[in-house]
Short mmCIF file of C-alpha atoms in Angstrom, two decimals:
data_model
loop_
_atom_site.label_atom_id
_atom_site.label_comp_id
_atom_site.label_asym_id
_atom_site.label_seq_id
_atom_site.Cartn_x
_atom_site.Cartn_y
_atom_site.Cartn_z
CA MET A 1 17.12 24.18 -28.06
CA SER A 2 20.64 23.78 -26.84
CA THR A 3 21.89 20.90 -24.74
CA SER A 4 22.36 23.11 -21.68
CA ALA A 5 18.68 24.11 -21.77
CA ASN A 6 17.62 20.46 -21.50
CA LYS A 7 20.12 19.61 -18.75
CA PRO A 8 17.79 20.37 -15.77
CA ILE A 9 15.06 18.19 -17.29
CA GLN A 10 17.52 15.37 -17.96
CA THR A 11 18.84 15.69 -14.41
CA MET A 12 15.34 15.37 -12.94
CA ALA A 13 14.60 12.36 -15.16
CA LYS A 14 17.85 10.72 -14.07
CA SER A 15 17.13 11.49 -10.41
CA THR A 16 13.66 9.97 -10.73
CA LEU A 17 15.16 6.80 -12.18
CA VAL A 18 17.88 6.60 -9.51
CA TYR A 19 15.41 7.12 -6.65
CA SER A 20 13.09 4.50 -8.14
CA CYS A 21 15.98 2.02 -8.28
CA VAL A 22 16.92 2.84 -4.69
CA ALA A 23 13.31 2.25 -3.62
CA VAL A 24 13.31 -1.14 -5.37
CA PHE A 25 16.63 -1.99 -3.70
CA CYS A 26 15.18 -1.06 -0.29
CA LEU A 27 12.13 -3.23 -0.94
CA VAL A 28 14.32 -6.20 -1.95
CA PHE A 29 16.57 -5.56 1.09
CA PHE A 30 13.51 -5.69 3.36
CA LEU A 31 12.18 -8.87 1.76
CA ILE A 32 15.53 -10.65 2.16
CA TYR A 33 16.09 -9.32 5.68
CA ASP A 34 12.55 -10.33 6.64
CA GLN A 35 13.33 -13.95 5.74
CA PHE A 36 16.08 -14.06 8.38
CA SER A 37 14.50 -11.91 11.11
CA HIS A 38 12.92 -14.87 12.98
CA GLY A 39 9.44 -13.35 12.82
CA VAL A 40 10.46 -10.02 14.35
CA HIS A 41 9.23 -7.02 12.36
CA SER A 42 9.93 -3.31 12.39
CA PRO A 43 7.83 -0.67 10.65
CA TYR A 44 11.05 1.25 9.90
CA MET A 45 12.30 -1.71 7.89
CA THR A 46 8.91 -2.59 6.38
CA TRP A 47 8.34 0.90 4.98
CA LEU A 48 12.00 1.60 4.21
CA PHE A 49 11.27 1.96 0.49
CA GLY A 50 8.90 4.85 1.19
CA TRP A 51 11.64 7.41 1.91
CA PRO A 52 13.30 7.30 -1.52
CA LEU A 53 9.97 6.76 -3.29
CA LEU A 54 7.88 9.50 -1.68
CA LEU A 55 10.59 12.02 -0.86
CA GLY A 56 12.89 11.29 -3.80
CA ALA A 57 11.25 9.87 -6.92
CA LEU A 58 7.91 11.66 -6.55
CA PRO A 59 9.24 15.26 -6.25
CA CYS A 60 11.81 14.66 -9.01
CA ALA A 61 9.07 13.27 -11.26
CA VAL A 62 6.96 16.37 -10.60
CA PHE A 63 9.85 18.68 -11.59
CA TRP A 64 10.57 16.48 -14.59
CA ARG A 65 6.97 16.33 -15.87
CA ILE A 66 5.96 19.94 -15.17
CA PRO A 67 8.58 22.02 -16.99
CA ARG A 68 7.08 25.37 -16.01
CA LEU A 69 8.14 24.87 -12.38
CA ARG A 70 11.26 26.74 -11.36
CA ARG A 71 14.24 24.36 -11.25
CA PRO A 72 16.02 23.95 -7.92
CA GLY A 73 19.56 25.26 -7.61
CA TRP A 74 22.64 23.16 -6.86
CA LEU A 75 22.56 23.92 -3.10
CA SER A 76 18.91 22.99 -2.80
CA VAL A 77 19.43 19.75 -4.74
CA ARG A 78 22.51 18.72 -2.72
CA LEU A 79 20.87 19.41 0.64
CA TYR A 80 17.62 17.69 -0.32
CA HIS A 81 19.30 14.57 -1.75
CA SER A 82 21.54 14.32 1.32
CA GLY A 83 18.49 14.58 3.55
CA VAL A 84 16.67 11.80 1.73
CA ALA A 85 19.78 9.61 1.91
CA ALA A 86 20.21 10.27 5.64
CA LEU A 87 16.55 9.49 6.37
CA THR A 88 16.72 6.27 4.35
CA VAL A 89 19.90 5.04 6.05
CA SER A 90 18.57 6.05 9.47
CA SER A 91 15.36 4.12 8.87
CA MET A 92 17.34 1.08 7.76
CA LEU A 93 19.50 1.24 10.88
CA ARG A 94 16.50 1.70 13.16
CA GLY A 95 14.82 -1.32 11.58
CA ILE A 96 17.96 -3.43 11.99
CA PHE A 97 18.37 -2.31 15.61
CA GLU A 98 14.72 -3.01 16.47
CA ILE A 99 14.88 -6.47 14.92
CA ALA A 100 18.13 -7.17 16.78
CA GLY A 101 16.60 -5.90 20.04
CA THR A 102 19.01 -3.02 20.60
CA ALA A 103 19.16 0.75 20.01
CA SER A 104 21.61 3.53 19.26
CA ASP A 105 21.56 7.26 19.88
CA TYR A 106 23.48 7.82 16.65
CA GLN A 107 20.54 6.61 14.57
CA GLN A 108 18.30 9.20 16.18
CA TRP A 109 20.83 11.95 15.46
CA LEU A 110 21.06 10.77 11.86
CA MET A 111 17.26 11.00 11.57
CA ILE A 112 17.31 14.56 12.95
CA ALA A 113 20.19 15.56 10.66
CA GLY A 114 18.34 14.08 7.67
CA GLY A 115 15.23 16.05 8.50
CA LEU A 116 17.24 19.25 8.87
CA LEU A 117 19.03 18.66 5.56
CA LEU A 118 15.69 18.01 3.87
CA LEU A 119 14.25 21.19 5.37
CA GLY A 120 17.37 23.11 4.34
CA GLY A 121 16.93 21.92 0.76
CA VAL A 122 13.32 23.08 0.68
CA VAL A 123 14.21 26.46 2.22
CA ALA A 124 17.09 26.91 -0.25
CA TYR A 125 14.67 26.20 -3.11
CA PHE A 126 12.30 28.97 -2.06
CA PHE A 127 15.08 31.50 -1.37
CA LYS A 128 16.99 30.90 -4.60
CA LYS A 129 17.91 34.12 -6.39
#
């Protein structure tokens, strides 16, 4: 096999590793932030690690481990990864705002944009030529 034939599999393996590291970072971020939150908790901060783990590492691991699945194209990958990133950052911001006792409309728009990007990535996967 040539190197270019293995590239999609290597990309999915790398994406799985990166998303797993991001999930660990989010968990550590929550644990440190929780120490200084004066007993105030937010489910958006508590479960922050779930976005990159469930929406990032898990699907990439499935594509990595089951080679007979059709590989996503570049548009699908870019949209999907951007959606996961937007949802993760939005959740982090919402958790920080709830703990601080404030709110922002921009966080809600970021959550909506993240969901739309995620949906766009999934749609682009199924309509790939």
